[in-house]
Amino acid sequence: MSPGSASNITGDLPVPAMMDVQIDSRLALNLKALSSRLHQLSDKIHIDDHQKWLGHLSG
């Protein structure tokens, strides 16, 4: 890799569109239902719920 190519590394790679959503902890969210509804729009939509690994960090 040449020194100049590192500055344009994403020019050759597909960059996904991302959304960061924060839900009020007082609200209940049915991730399975949300995922199902979003997959009706596109099978390329992926929900990454960080609750599993964040729970390990907080004890």
Short mmCIF file of N, CA, C and O in Angstrom, two decimals, residues 10 12 16-17 35 38-39 41:
data_model
loop_
_atom_site.label_atom_id
_atom_site.label_comp_id
_atom_site.label_asym_id
_atom_site.label_seq_id
_atom_site.Cartn_x
_atom_site.Cartn_y
_atom_site.Cartn_z
N THR A 10 -11.59 4.39 1.88
CA THR A 10 -13.02 4.13 1.72
C THR A 10 -13.49 4.39 0.29
O THR A 10 -14.60 4.04 -0.05
N ASP A 12 -12.60 2.83 -2.22
CA ASP A 12 -12.70 1.53 -2.87
C ASP A 12 -13.60 0.54 -2.12
O ASP A 12 -13.84 -0.55 -2.60
N PRO A 16 -21.46 1.31 4.58
CA PRO A 16 -22.89 1.16 4.86
C PRO A 16 -23.48 2.44 5.44
O PRO A 16 -22.81 3.21 6.11
N ALA A 17 -24.75 2.65 5.16
CA ALA A 17 -25.47 3.74 5.82
C ALA A 17 -25.79 3.26 7.22
O ALA A 17 -26.22 2.12 7.41
N SER A 35 -37.31 -5.53 14.01
CA SER A 35 -36.50 -6.18 12.98
C SER A 35 -37.37 -6.74 11.86
O SER A 35 -37.06 -6.59 10.67
N LEU A 38 -38.65 -3.85 9.69
CA LEU A 38 -37.59 -3.27 8.87
C LEU A 38 -37.19 -4.20 7.73
O LEU A 38 -36.87 -3.76 6.64
N HIS A 39 -37.21 -5.50 7.97
CA HIS A 39 -36.87 -6.45 6.92
C HIS A 39 -37.92 -6.49 5.81
O HIS A 39 -37.65 -6.95 4.71
N LEU A 41 -38.91 -3.80 4.53
CA LEU A 41 -38.39 -2.74 3.66
C LEU A 41 -37.19 -3.22 2.85
O LEU A 41 -37.06 -2.91 1.68
#
